[in-house]
Every structure is written in structure tokens, then in C-alpha cells.
XYZ file of C-alpha atoms in Angstrom:
703
model
C 51.025 125.803 160.417
C 53.986 123.449 160.100
C 57.193 125.295 159.330
C 60.630 123.648 159.685
C 63.159 125.628 161.697
C 66.330 123.784 162.528
C 66.426 120.113 163.396
C 64.131 120.194 166.459
C 60.487 120.883 167.150
C 58.177 120.908 170.172
C 54.562 119.848 169.794
C 51.839 120.724 172.288
C 48.373 119.455 171.386
C 45.401 117.865 173.118
C 45.535 114.169 173.846
C 42.954 112.821 171.470
C 40.720 109.842 171.897
C 38.920 108.719 168.758
C 35.687 110.397 169.838
C 37.366 113.659 170.886
C 39.312 113.787 167.627
C 36.156 113.341 165.539
C 34.406 116.073 167.541
C 37.112 118.590 166.632
C 37.510 117.464 163.032
C 34.480 116.941 160.887
C 34.578 113.665 159.014
C 33.392 113.339 155.445
C 30.253 111.388 154.715
C 31.742 109.131 152.074
C 29.536 107.073 149.799
C 30.702 103.469 149.557
C 29.545 101.566 146.524
C 26.984 98.859 147.215
C 26.650 95.517 145.504
C 23.944 96.982 143.262
C 26.272 99.816 142.229
C 28.871 97.290 141.147
C 26.226 95.319 139.243
C 25.121 98.450 137.379
C 28.687 99.141 136.331
C 29.254 95.505 135.385
C 26.147 95.174 133.215
C 26.219 98.635 131.660
C 27.044 98.693 127.961
C 28.621 101.194 125.595
C 30.567 100.997 122.329
C 33.804 101.700 124.183
C 33.136 99.006 126.762
C 32.195 96.499 124.067
C 35.444 97.252 122.230
C 37.465 96.852 125.424
C 35.750 93.528 126.129
C 36.545 92.170 122.664
C 40.164 93.299 122.865
C 40.435 91.823 126.350
C 39.078 88.451 125.222
C 41.199 88.396 122.043
C 44.480 90.188 122.912
C 45.853 89.339 119.463
C 43.526 91.992 118.036
C 45.442 94.622 120.048
C 49.059 93.773 119.257
C 48.842 92.244 115.769
C 47.815 95.488 113.948
C 50.768 97.252 115.631
C 53.240 94.508 114.694
C 56.514 95.937 113.350
C 57.117 93.617 110.443
C 60.577 94.820 109.425
C 61.938 95.144 112.958
C 60.517 92.048 114.638
C 59.832 89.373 112.028
C 63.401 88.104 111.661
C 63.878 87.867 115.432
C 60.551 86.077 115.839
C 61.417 83.589 113.082
C 64.772 82.722 114.691
C 63.160 82.473 118.111
C 60.220 80.445 116.782
C 62.459 77.895 115.077
C 64.568 77.434 118.221
C 61.528 77.177 120.479
C 59.754 74.867 118.030
C 62.628 72.378 118.060
C 62.582 72.337 121.856
C 58.771 71.969 121.852
C 58.965 68.916 119.577
C 61.520 67.167 121.776
C 59.783 68.044 125.037
C 56.409 66.973 123.630
C 57.831 63.569 122.783
C 59.663 63.278 126.104
C 56.809 64.392 128.355
C 54.398 62.023 126.604
C 56.419 59.228 128.191
C 55.614 60.704 131.612
C 51.936 60.390 130.692
C 52.603 56.747 129.652
C 51.129 57.258 126.178
C 52.771 56.962 122.736
C 55.227 59.856 122.182
C 53.419 61.140 119.085
C 50.534 62.419 121.188
C 52.913 64.820 122.902
C 53.198 66.708 119.620
C 49.454 67.347 119.668
C 49.764 68.888 123.143
C 52.678 71.068 121.997
C 50.867 72.259 118.865
C 47.348 73.056 120.063
C 48.425 74.719 123.346
C 50.668 77.124 121.413
C 48.027 77.937 118.788
C 45.307 78.634 121.354
C 47.643 80.785 123.458
C 48.524 82.821 120.367
C 44.933 84.111 120.175
C 44.012 84.326 123.857
C 47.276 84.833 125.818
C 48.568 88.194 127.017
C 52.252 87.411 127.594
C 54.680 88.087 124.742
C 57.346 85.624 125.807
C 55.978 82.459 127.411
C 55.690 79.219 125.448
C 52.614 77.121 126.206
C 52.717 73.345 125.957
C 53.570 70.203 127.949
C 54.963 70.703 131.447
C 56.755 67.913 133.368
C 54.906 68.169 136.687
C 51.489 68.174 135.043
C 52.569 65.344 132.738
C 53.502 63.253 135.774
C 50.142 63.987 137.394
C 48.306 63.047 134.212
C 50.435 59.930 133.853
C 49.684 58.789 137.383
C 45.958 59.133 136.695
C 46.287 57.268 133.425
C 48.157 54.365 134.984
C 45.660 54.014 137.803
C 42.562 54.052 135.654
C 44.126 51.910 132.928
C 44.538 49.043 135.385
C 40.782 48.514 135.264
C 40.617 48.740 131.475
C 38.886 45.644 129.963
C 41.776 45.089 127.547
C 44.019 44.062 130.443
C 41.878 40.985 131.125
C 41.631 39.834 127.537
C 37.907 40.628 127.290
C 38.117 43.604 124.955
C 35.367 43.743 122.333
C 37.231 46.177 120.098
C 38.404 45.063 116.684
C 41.897 46.470 117.263
C 44.551 44.805 119.394
C 44.524 45.089 123.185
C 47.716 47.131 123.117
C 46.272 49.671 120.685
C 42.998 49.898 122.645
C 44.883 50.391 125.878
C 46.869 53.259 124.332
C 43.648 54.875 123.122
C 42.086 54.534 126.548
C 45.151 56.045 128.224
C 44.983 59.041 125.918
C 41.273 59.526 126.674
C 41.928 59.369 130.415
C 44.531 62.227 130.368
C 43.296 63.961 133.562
C 44.767 64.801 136.954
C 45.178 62.223 139.667
C 47.994 60.693 141.653
C 48.763 57.319 143.144
C 49.338 57.277 146.886
C 52.767 55.891 147.588
C 55.157 56.040 150.489
C 58.892 56.481 150.440
C 59.533 52.842 151.336
C 57.310 51.522 148.553
C 58.935 53.829 145.992
C 62.459 52.779 146.958
C 61.472 49.103 146.987
C 59.916 49.415 143.552
C 62.993 51.136 142.136
C 65.516 48.632 143.485
C 63.416 45.631 142.500
C 63.604 46.739 138.863
C 67.377 47.256 138.691
C 68.065 43.712 137.528
C 65.721 44.250 134.581
C 67.541 47.380 133.383
C 68.534 47.447 129.727
C 72.253 48.240 129.759
C 72.180 49.914 126.338
C 69.356 52.219 127.408
C 71.109 53.000 130.706
C 74.431 53.869 129.057
C 72.761 55.966 126.367
C 70.679 57.882 128.911
C 73.690 58.618 131.117
C 75.758 59.864 128.175
C 72.929 62.086 126.920
C 72.276 63.435 130.420
C 75.956 64.262 130.917
C 76.312 66.002 127.544
C 73.078 67.985 127.961
C 74.030 69.086 131.483
C 77.477 70.295 130.343
C 76.128 72.314 127.436
C 73.288 73.780 129.494
C 75.908 75.017 131.946
C 77.857 76.513 129.040
C 74.710 78.237 127.769
C 74.073 79.662 131.223
C 77.607 80.918 131.865
C 78.163 82.423 128.421
C 74.625 83.611 127.683
C 75.851 87.188 127.238
C 78.430 86.164 124.632
C 76.460 83.572 122.674
C 74.156 85.020 119.969
C 71.690 82.168 120.628
C 71.832 79.253 123.083
C 73.442 76.078 121.728
C 70.507 73.795 120.704
C 72.026 70.802 122.458
C 68.719 68.900 122.721
C 68.282 69.045 118.955
C 71.894 68.054 118.276
C 71.774 65.121 120.685
C 68.460 63.939 119.262
C 69.757 63.936 115.675
C 72.916 62.048 116.653
C 71.082 59.550 118.853
C 68.470 58.880 116.159
C 71.157 58.318 113.512
C 73.195 56.003 115.735
C 70.133 53.988 116.776
C 69.042 53.599 113.155
C 72.517 52.870 111.778
C 73.382 50.185 114.336
C 69.823 48.852 114.651
C 69.716 49.199 118.431
C 66.117 47.963 118.598
C 67.015 44.552 117.172
C 70.533 44.143 118.572
C 69.984 45.420 122.112
C 66.188 45.185 122.440
C 65.916 48.884 123.367
C 62.603 50.699 123.483
C 62.189 53.239 120.669
C 59.615 55.871 119.752
C 58.108 53.501 117.222
C 55.442 54.070 114.615
C 54.354 57.688 114.224
C 51.273 58.093 112.070
C 51.366 61.288 109.988
C 48.563 63.810 110.441
C 45.997 64.359 113.173
C 43.519 61.891 114.564
C 39.856 62.952 114.563
C 38.706 64.721 117.733
C 36.891 62.627 120.321
C 34.410 63.453 123.064
C 35.654 63.077 126.648
C 34.567 60.144 128.775
C 32.091 61.459 131.346
C 32.694 58.447 133.584
C 36.315 59.492 133.887
C 35.170 62.946 135.030
C 33.385 61.389 137.994
C 36.486 59.534 139.120
C 38.941 62.416 138.679
C 36.973 65.556 139.600
C 39.143 66.270 142.631
C 42.357 65.855 140.710
C 41.162 68.142 137.918
C 41.222 71.025 140.375
C 44.812 70.150 141.312
C 45.943 70.139 137.661
C 44.098 73.399 136.928
C 45.576 75.239 139.900
C 49.135 73.941 139.458
C 49.103 74.662 135.725
C 47.841 78.199 136.189
C 50.228 78.954 139.064
C 53.235 77.858 137.010
C 52.165 79.691 133.856
C 51.230 82.925 135.607
C 54.424 83.044 137.672
C 56.597 82.625 134.557
C 54.525 85.183 132.620
C 54.776 87.650 135.510
C 58.583 87.470 135.428
C 58.702 88.441 131.759
C 55.938 91.058 131.975
C 57.802 92.845 134.772
C 61.147 92.554 132.986
C 59.851 93.954 129.691
C 57.258 96.341 131.189
C 53.992 95.261 129.598
C 50.620 94.482 131.246
C 49.492 90.964 132.083
C 45.872 89.881 132.557
C 45.684 86.948 134.975
C 42.082 86.152 134.102
C 42.873 86.104 130.386
C 45.867 83.829 131.031
C 43.539 81.393 132.778
C 41.150 81.473 129.807
C 43.989 80.877 127.330
C 45.369 77.916 129.279
C 41.914 76.462 129.833
C 40.914 76.662 126.176
C 44.283 75.215 125.195
C 43.767 72.196 127.435
C 40.206 71.714 126.170
C 41.379 71.637 122.553
C 44.343 69.398 123.438
C 42.029 66.934 125.146
C 39.637 66.917 122.205
C 42.488 66.093 119.808
C 43.882 63.400 122.122
C 46.641 65.507 123.656
C 47.247 66.009 127.379
C 47.241 68.879 129.876
C 49.989 71.476 129.649
C 51.129 74.760 131.115
C 54.249 76.874 130.555
C 57.742 75.407 130.665
C 60.345 77.888 131.861
C 62.986 76.259 129.650
C 60.965 76.838 126.439
C 60.067 80.367 127.499
C 63.712 81.119 128.237
C 64.688 79.881 124.774
C 62.003 82.048 123.156
C 63.150 85.164 125.025
C 66.916 84.583 124.807
C 66.777 84.069 121.028
C 65.149 87.471 120.546
C 61.435 86.658 120.391
C 59.376 89.859 120.535
C 55.775 88.624 120.328
C 53.719 85.450 120.119
C 54.497 85.362 116.401
C 57.515 83.386 117.628
C 55.017 81.004 119.202
C 53.256 80.694 115.849
C 56.555 79.809 114.137
C 57.172 77.279 116.906
C 53.758 75.706 116.282
C 54.521 75.498 112.563
C 57.722 73.564 113.341
C 55.698 71.116 115.447
C 53.084 70.881 112.670
C 55.769 69.982 110.112
C 56.937 67.154 112.355
C 53.373 65.905 112.819
C 52.478 65.975 109.118
C 55.701 65.233 107.273
C 58.910 64.260 109.045
C 57.751 62.521 112.202
C 58.779 59.135 110.781
C 62.430 60.195 111.043
C 62.141 60.024 114.842
C 60.843 56.449 114.932
C 64.310 54.869 115.673
C 64.957 57.297 118.559
C 65.408 55.550 121.909
C 62.886 56.441 124.555
C 65.730 56.528 127.070
C 67.086 59.556 125.182
C 63.767 61.341 125.625
C 63.770 60.416 129.305
C 67.270 61.849 129.710
C 66.205 65.079 127.989
C 63.218 65.385 130.309
C 65.443 64.800 133.335
C 67.923 67.374 132.052
C 65.161 69.986 131.951
C 64.407 69.228 135.602
C 67.967 70.080 136.662
C 67.051 73.570 137.860
C 64.202 72.164 139.931
C 66.391 69.481 141.517
C 69.174 71.960 142.288
C 66.827 73.846 144.600
C 67.720 71.382 147.348
C 70.997 73.293 147.683
C 68.986 76.391 148.694
C 67.547 74.861 151.888
C 70.320 76.017 154.240
C 70.428 79.514 152.790
C 66.648 79.763 152.931
C 66.651 78.620 156.559
C 69.080 81.378 157.516
C 67.049 84.037 155.754
C 63.461 83.018 156.501
C 62.495 79.991 158.551
C 58.825 80.204 157.557
C 59.609 79.942 153.850
C 62.074 77.112 154.491
C 59.483 75.203 156.513
C 56.918 75.600 153.735
C 59.441 74.361 151.164
C 60.415 71.268 153.170
C 56.806 70.483 154.056
C 55.761 70.687 150.395
C 58.573 68.342 149.398
C 57.676 65.796 152.096
C 53.944 65.936 151.357
C 54.404 65.374 147.611
C 56.739 62.416 148.200
C 54.602 60.711 150.832
C 51.105 61.570 149.577
C 51.786 61.857 145.864
C 51.553 64.922 143.641
C 47.826 65.587 143.853
C 47.169 65.194 147.575
C 50.665 66.386 148.431
C 50.236 69.705 146.632
C 46.775 70.170 148.128
C 48.120 69.544 151.636
C 51.050 71.888 150.975
C 48.778 74.691 149.807
C 46.622 74.216 152.895
C 49.696 74.387 155.104
C 50.917 77.526 153.384
C 47.525 79.191 153.735
C 47.627 78.308 157.417
C 50.934 80.124 157.808
C 49.571 83.140 155.955
C 46.586 83.310 158.314
C 48.994 83.768 161.196
C 51.251 86.258 159.433
C 49.177 88.497 157.249
C 45.938 90.361 156.625
C 44.260 91.885 153.631
C 46.150 94.999 152.530
C 44.242 98.267 152.300
C 46.752 100.852 151.211
C 46.052 104.576 151.426
C 47.586 107.991 150.771
C 47.967 110.132 153.905
C 47.929 113.887 154.402
C 48.360 116.270 157.312
C 45.232 117.202 159.236
C 44.784 120.392 161.248
C 48.330 121.556 160.366
C 49.624 119.343 163.216
C 51.706 116.170 163.340
C 48.682 113.942 162.722
C 48.312 112.186 159.361
C 45.135 110.506 158.139
C 43.707 109.105 154.924
C 43.242 112.184 152.779
C 39.896 110.849 151.493
C 38.312 110.889 154.955
C 38.555 114.520 156.111
C 38.078 118.034 154.768
C 40.864 120.091 156.378
C 43.748 118.169 154.822
C 47.150 119.584 153.881
C 49.678 117.998 151.516
C 53.211 119.278 151.159
C 53.893 120.034 147.498
C 55.903 117.310 145.779
C 55.524 114.864 148.691
C 53.459 111.651 148.809
C 52.837 109.683 152.000
C 51.864 106.068 151.273
C 50.676 103.683 153.995
C 50.613 99.884 153.830
C 48.663 98.430 156.788
C 49.675 94.791 156.362
C 52.661 92.493 156.022
C 54.261 92.423 152.572
C 54.944 88.950 151.198
C 55.281 87.036 147.943
C 51.546 87.079 147.222
C 50.952 90.824 147.637
C 54.243 92.473 146.607
C 52.802 92.951 143.125
C 49.651 94.452 144.650
C 51.771 96.767 146.809
C 53.780 97.886 143.787
C 50.688 98.635 141.708
C 48.984 100.541 144.533
C 52.106 102.628 145.018
C 52.266 103.416 141.300
C 48.581 104.400 141.377
C 49.216 106.680 144.352
C 52.148 108.572 142.810
C 50.606 108.598 139.336
C 53.467 107.100 137.330
C 55.692 104.033 136.990
C 59.240 104.860 138.165
C 60.721 102.083 136.026
C 59.117 103.511 132.899
C 60.322 107.041 133.762
C 63.846 105.695 134.361
C 63.926 103.921 131.005
C 62.541 106.988 129.219
C 65.207 109.208 130.776
C 68.027 106.793 129.948
C 66.793 106.537 126.355
C 66.681 110.343 126.142
C 70.164 110.550 127.664
C 71.477 108.209 124.983
C 70.070 110.517 122.303
C 71.450 113.663 123.962
C 74.867 112.060 124.404
C 74.805 110.992 120.748
C 73.937 114.530 119.621
C 76.673 115.994 121.808
C 79.328 113.568 120.535
C 78.392 114.310 116.918
C 78.676 118.038 117.540
C 74.974 118.586 116.790
C 74.292 119.891 120.293
C 76.316 122.735 121.758
C 76.042 124.424 125.137
C 76.281 128.203 125.655
C 75.666 130.376 128.722
C 72.202 131.047 127.326
C 71.246 127.417 126.780
C 71.323 124.741 124.083
C 72.116 125.316 120.429
C 71.020 122.558 118.054
C 72.440 122.435 114.546
C 69.671 120.127 113.314
C 65.924 120.578 113.237
C 64.903 117.068 114.161
C 66.260 113.654 115.015
C 64.881 110.344 113.878
C 63.223 108.466 116.717
C 63.416 104.796 115.717
C 61.891 103.551 118.957
C 63.925 100.418 118.381
C 63.273 97.219 120.245
C 66.060 96.532 122.729
C 67.613 93.217 123.705
C 67.989 92.003 127.279
C 71.404 93.579 127.860
C 70.188 96.961 126.598
C 67.091 96.765 128.812
C 69.323 96.133 131.816
C 71.395 99.197 130.877
C 68.228 101.325 130.778
C 67.423 100.168 134.319
C 70.752 101.423 135.677
C 71.125 104.783 137.502
C 71.260 107.883 135.290
C 74.861 109.059 134.879
C 75.475 112.522 133.398
C 78.988 113.071 134.790
C 80.513 112.806 131.310
C 78.374 115.673 129.979
C 79.419 119.331 130.173
C 75.967 120.289 131.430
C 73.214 119.199 133.797
C 69.809 118.026 132.601
C 66.547 119.249 134.107
C 64.152 116.444 133.213
C 61.134 118.618 133.967
C 62.264 121.282 131.499
C 62.103 121.413 127.702
C 64.626 119.061 126.095
C 66.289 119.572 122.699
C 64.435 118.705 119.485
C 61.648 116.194 119.797
C 63.072 114.330 122.782
C 60.169 113.809 125.166
C 60.322 112.507 128.729
C 57.320 112.452 131.092
C 57.598 115.226 133.668
C 56.997 114.481 137.331
C 56.448 116.874 140.209
C 57.138 114.330 142.967
C 60.464 114.808 144.748
C 59.889 112.846 147.987
C 58.037 109.652 148.868
C 57.308 108.570 152.450
C 56.383 104.933 153.077
C 54.535 104.418 156.358
C 55.476 100.875 157.439
C 54.278 101.179 161.017
C 51.808 98.309 160.381
C 54.143 96.156 158.286
C 55.174 93.345 160.596
C 57.375 91.318 158.233
C 58.717 90.866 154.709
C 59.679 87.519 153.197
C 62.597 86.761 150.872
C 60.846 87.432 147.561
C 59.121 90.627 148.725
C 62.408 91.938 150.133
C 63.924 91.780 146.665
C 60.808 93.360 145.146
C 60.764 96.208 147.686
C 64.423 97.004 147.119
C 63.834 97.067 143.379
C 60.960 99.534 143.864
C 63.066 101.829 146.053
C 65.946 101.756 143.570
C 63.628 102.743 140.735
C 62.429 105.837 142.630
C 65.915 106.789 143.818
C 67.293 106.539 140.278
C 64.794 109.140 139.036
C 65.772 111.520 141.845
C 62.783 110.854 144.085
C 63.913 110.663 147.711
C 62.342 107.715 149.530
C 61.837 107.474 153.293
C 60.577 104.551 155.378
C 58.980 105.477 158.695
C 57.477 103.716 161.667
C 59.463 100.468 161.579
C 60.632 98.821 164.790
C 64.090 97.551 165.686
C 63.351 93.927 164.767
C 62.271 95.003 161.313
C 65.476 96.991 160.801
C 67.529 94.037 162.038
C 65.898 91.809 159.452
C 66.654 94.335 156.708
C 70.300 94.281 157.750
C 70.334 90.481 157.828
C 69.090 90.375 154.267
C 71.791 92.889 153.251
C 69.003 95.217 152.148
C 71.035 98.404 152.466
C 73.883 99.323 150.134
C 75.419 102.367 148.520
C 72.141 103.201 146.789
C 69.498 102.258 149.382
C 70.978 103.651 152.593
C 69.984 103.412 156.253
C 69.460 107.186 156.252
C 66.035 106.633 154.663
C 64.648 105.369 158.003
C 62.752 107.846 160.214
C 60.874 107.387 163.461
C 57.621 109.065 162.434
C 55.962 110.574 159.400
C 56.288 114.050 160.870
C 60.028 113.658 161.335
C 60.373 112.758 157.668
C 58.125 115.669 156.580
C 60.164 118.210 158.545
C 63.388 116.719 157.182
C 62.073 117.108 153.628
C 60.981 120.690 154.318
C 64.419 121.613 155.611
C 66.147 119.849 152.752
C 64.040 121.415 150.006
C 63.613 124.890 151.491
C 66.722 125.364 153.621
C 67.386 128.877 152.361
C 64.233 130.193 154.058
C 65.380 129.183 157.558
C 65.540 132.053 160.053
C 69.095 131.365 161.151
C 72.516 131.318 159.576
C 74.059 127.936 158.809
C 77.089 128.793 160.968
C 74.836 129.155 163.999
C 73.232 125.718 163.635
C 75.593 123.834 165.960
C 75.472 126.325 168.850
C 71.875 127.460 168.792
C 68.588 125.698 169.401
C 65.498 126.491 167.373
C 62.096 125.030 168.155
C 58.386 125.493 167.608
C 55.355 125.647 169.825
C 51.632 125.280 169.164
C 49.075 128.093 169.359
C 45.850 127.489 171.213
C 44.090 127.248 167.860
C 46.288 124.284 166.843
C 48.464 126.148 164.290
C 52.237 126.506 164.522
C 54.049 129.782 165.054
C 57.749 130.587 165.235
C 59.247 130.963 168.707
C 61.483 134.024 168.801
C 65.158 133.144 168.624
C 67.399 134.367 171.427
C 71.210 134.072 171.463
C 72.450 132.402 174.679
C 73.793 134.942 177.160
C 71.857 137.864 175.641
C 68.737 139.519 177.010
C 65.913 140.540 174.720
C 64.396 143.975 175.546
């Protein structure tokens, strides 16, 4: 058997080929599920499965009955009002990108939010118009509208050509892009400079400058401001009042929002002929919209520790776009700016989204006419201001090149493709290029939990063999593929499944419990004696209060008990009704012998995972990595005072013996003072087990 003795060991075992190894060790006859087995499970029915299916399709039925009215309603109302104001302005602004009357943007903002309320699984994202998708829809609308009969004066409709053209543009709201080269774009821009309306230009520049300054203020002082400054709303009110008071439309011939009819227009059926011309672009819009929405939702679900169903997100977005199209809106996704407003103002659930939709509804039904004098250039400036974060990514090219040339090449290629080929074809070509790079760099991950076989230094999947041995409190997790942006979430979930708990959740539970214990100790309700705790109260109220972002970040910090006059055993009974999940795991070994690379995003994710385990007193070891891999970790500044280079070991067996010595050092058969001068080792019996070699002091003879 394996028994640590000192810091050295000698292994003598047969040299195994695969066939010879399987002859000596009987392999399990494992039953792998067939396609028919999966079908039986899929089509089986039970009351529990039916209930799960309904709750999965309508997530609102799960969280609405558990809604904490007194604790959350006020925060959701404040958040909903703030997000609703932003949704109104962005709906109007992004409608200009679609080249349709601004009022139709309100329909897109309203129906997307309402549909997501019932079908979405994220608590913090705000569905509605998104600038990239609006540009794609607008390009399609412009292209198809050129062939509209109203442009030739042969329209048979009773309404004016302008009104018919607007209706046709709204009906066409689908995904397509116009091929254009860099030279043509620049020529088109410069040829229109002489036609620029000076009043619109000056107004747009002033609005853009003011919005940019206040957005920077909101970003820098977000921890001190109770809510972000609603600069878009303030600028819109001022600009509307100035335009109306000085009659900019008549005096300077500026373009304004114009007539906004109150109420909704009746739903219309889509034009099937348009489907035939835009089928390829519909896939582009669907994929881009889902990718944006799911990435934003994933950020918030990880930050606030709640589950996210990707399939349900796709259903929610799809149904939202279907309803928007029926009511003459246009395709939308999730805008990070609106979602950030909803989260930063304290929104807890999609009730905030409902309040936001009500704000949009009020504008549609009652007060939309107040926005009629607003200059369209103001809306354009607001839309451009929301793209600031996207445009600032150009500054990241050099840093990205130093850290990962593959990611930098993908970024630059995507930018070039979208400029030269247009949004639709450019994004498709970029995705194809990225998939091509993944083919060369990755494979499908098939993670497994390893265990010792034959009491030797060989470790195999513990599901495959009978004579397996696992050291108590130790998990060995193997990832046989590269780890990159697309599978870091998969890696994290598989690791959590293997150890049986989420380290982040355990960390937050322990920090919450520590806050309660510290509070009891400061109030004198908890006293420490040589025999244990003495509590002067029978119970403590557990409010389970909802925490803000700063408090959540505090709960994610390492556990610090240095200010307490006692140590806390988290696996023991805690005072009163304070409950923390108990874990038996004390060491985790990650076998990265098959991990060939990590990209920038996965490097951050991996470090976060390691920190979570370390902060709950689970020692983490990485084994099997080569020198190039370690060099890359150092280049990314992966190691620090918390994640140290001492976690790296050559092999799994080295790490296992190190853990055994560290956890059971008192059972060693030598005195600590002899460790430097004496050598202890092991040898293998003929039956494959380990036995202790007799220790002999140098210079002495054993009789």
C-alpha cells in the first residue's frame, strides 16, 4: 500500500503496455446508454417531470411565489423606473438605426421586456433593442425598400408614398447587410459633409460630450453614488425643451422625432416574400442576438450565484422577437448598458423589468407627444454614447497581442471582415475563422475523477476498474482538453459536480455565518470558555437579507478570523441556529497533463475557481503541466500571494504523497530533527503493494 515516509520514494513495478495492464487488472463491463435509452428517458412522463417541464418553460412560476414583497419591491421600483427611462430613449434612438419612425422603437422596448418577464431565467438583464442588431435590421430595410413600388410613384395605396414606405420598412425588419468596402464608405461619408445641418451637428457634439463626461463620472464614483446619474434622461428633457422653445425645426430645418401616434397599431402578418430574400440573414440576427444576451446573462448569473438556462433564454428572446415583429417592432437582444442600470440601481428580479415596461407603456399611450420636438441628432448622439465601451476596445489590441496572439488575431479579423463584408457576412466569416482556430487548438472535453489502482502510482478513471483506492478527503480531477472561453463554464460545472459542492456558495455561507458570530461576540451574547461556547440567547433572527454588490464582493473575500479570540471549525456544530454546509474535502488535485493551453478569459476563470477553493481551506494542486504552460501562467501574472507556485507538482503521485505527509505527519516513523540528515524511501513487494524499508542510521550496523 502507499504510505508516505519522508520526502522520497522508490517505485519498482512492471512496465505495462495497455494489454498487459488489462490482463493484471480486470476492467469493469460498463453499460453505456444507447440512443433508445435516451429516448425512453426523454419521452417518459411523471407528475414530477411534468411539473419540472412547466416550471422550466415558465420560470416566472418558480420565482414569483417566493417574491419578498417588503424587501425587494422598493428596490425593483427604483430600478424599473431608471431602466424604463433608458429603454424609452434607446428605443427611440435605435429605431433610427433601423431607418423607421422612432415611435416603433418603443414597441420593441415594451414587448421584448414583457415576454422576457414570463420566459427569461436571468434576474438582471433588460431585453429590448440592441444597436448591432438594429444596424443589421436597418441595412436589410434600406436594401429591400429600394425596390418598394412607392419609390417609383406607382403605389396603389390610398396613403402617401412616404407613409407607405415607412410601413413597408417596418414590415421588412429582418436581418441582412449591404456589402460595402472601406473606400466606398469613406467616399459616401465625405460626399455628404457639405450637406450637414450645422445645428444638428453642434447639438449632437454637445450632447455626446456631456453624456461621455457623466458616464465617466458614473463609472468612477459608482461605489459612492446611490444610483447612476440619469444623464440620458436629463439631456433629453433639456434638448426637447430647447428645441420646442426656440422652434429649431422651423428656424434651422433640423430633423425631429415628429408625430407620435398614441397607442398600439394592430398586429400584422409577416411578409412571406421577405422571408425568402432574407433567410440567410435571419440566422445571423438570431445567433448574434442570442450570443450577446446569453453572455450578458452569464455574467450576472455567475456574480449573483443563480442558475441560467441557455435553452430557455433562447425561447424567451425568440418569442419576444416574434411578438415585436407582429406589433411592428424590430429585433432586439440585451443591451449591457440597460442591464447595468437595472443591476446598479438595486434591481432584484424581473419585476424591475415589469416596471420598466410600464414606463415605456406610459410613453406609448399618454406622453409620447412630448417627445415630438426632440431632434433626431440628439437620439443619434445618445446611441453613439452607448457604443463608447465597444469603440474603446481598440485600445486593448496591443495588450491582447502581448497576452494571446490567437485571440488578438481573431479580434482583428472580425473587425476587418465586418467592415469590408458588412455585418451579416462579416460576422459569419469571423465565426468560421474562429471555429477554424478552435479546430487546431482544442478537442471535446471529457472530464473524469481519478483514483489509485493496485495501490501503486497509477491513477485511472475510478468508474472503469474494481480495485480502486481513494485517499480520504482528496479528489483528483482530470481535464483532457484545452481550456478556453467556450468551455471554462463547462470545466467549472464538471469540477463542482466532482467535488459535490460549489466553493463560492460555501465561501459566502461561511462569511455570512462569520458576520453573525462576530456580531454576537461584539454584543457580548457569545462568550468563550475552556469548555466551549456559552450563548446568552436562545436564538438569533436570520433575516436572510438581500445584499448589494459591495456586500456580495465582501462575501467573496478570504475568511478572516484573526480578530476573534477563538478559532472556528466549520465542520463542527456552530452556535444557535447558524448553519453552514459541512465538507469533508481538504485537498483537490487537478491533472492538467492534457491541457495544452488556456486563453485570456479562461485564465481569469481558472484563477477565480482556485481562489474559491483556497478560501474555504481546500488545498489545490496542479500536476502534469509542462514548462511552456508554467511560463504562460507567469506571463499572465497568474500567481500571487494567494495562488502560489507551490501548487505545481510533477505527477499526481507526488501530490498525493505530499498531501499524505502534510495531513498525517505525526505518524511518520522518524523524528523531525532527523529529516535533513537521513533518507527514507519505499520499495514495492512482488505482489505490487508497498512496504516500509527498515531505517538505518548512517555509520551504524544493524544486527
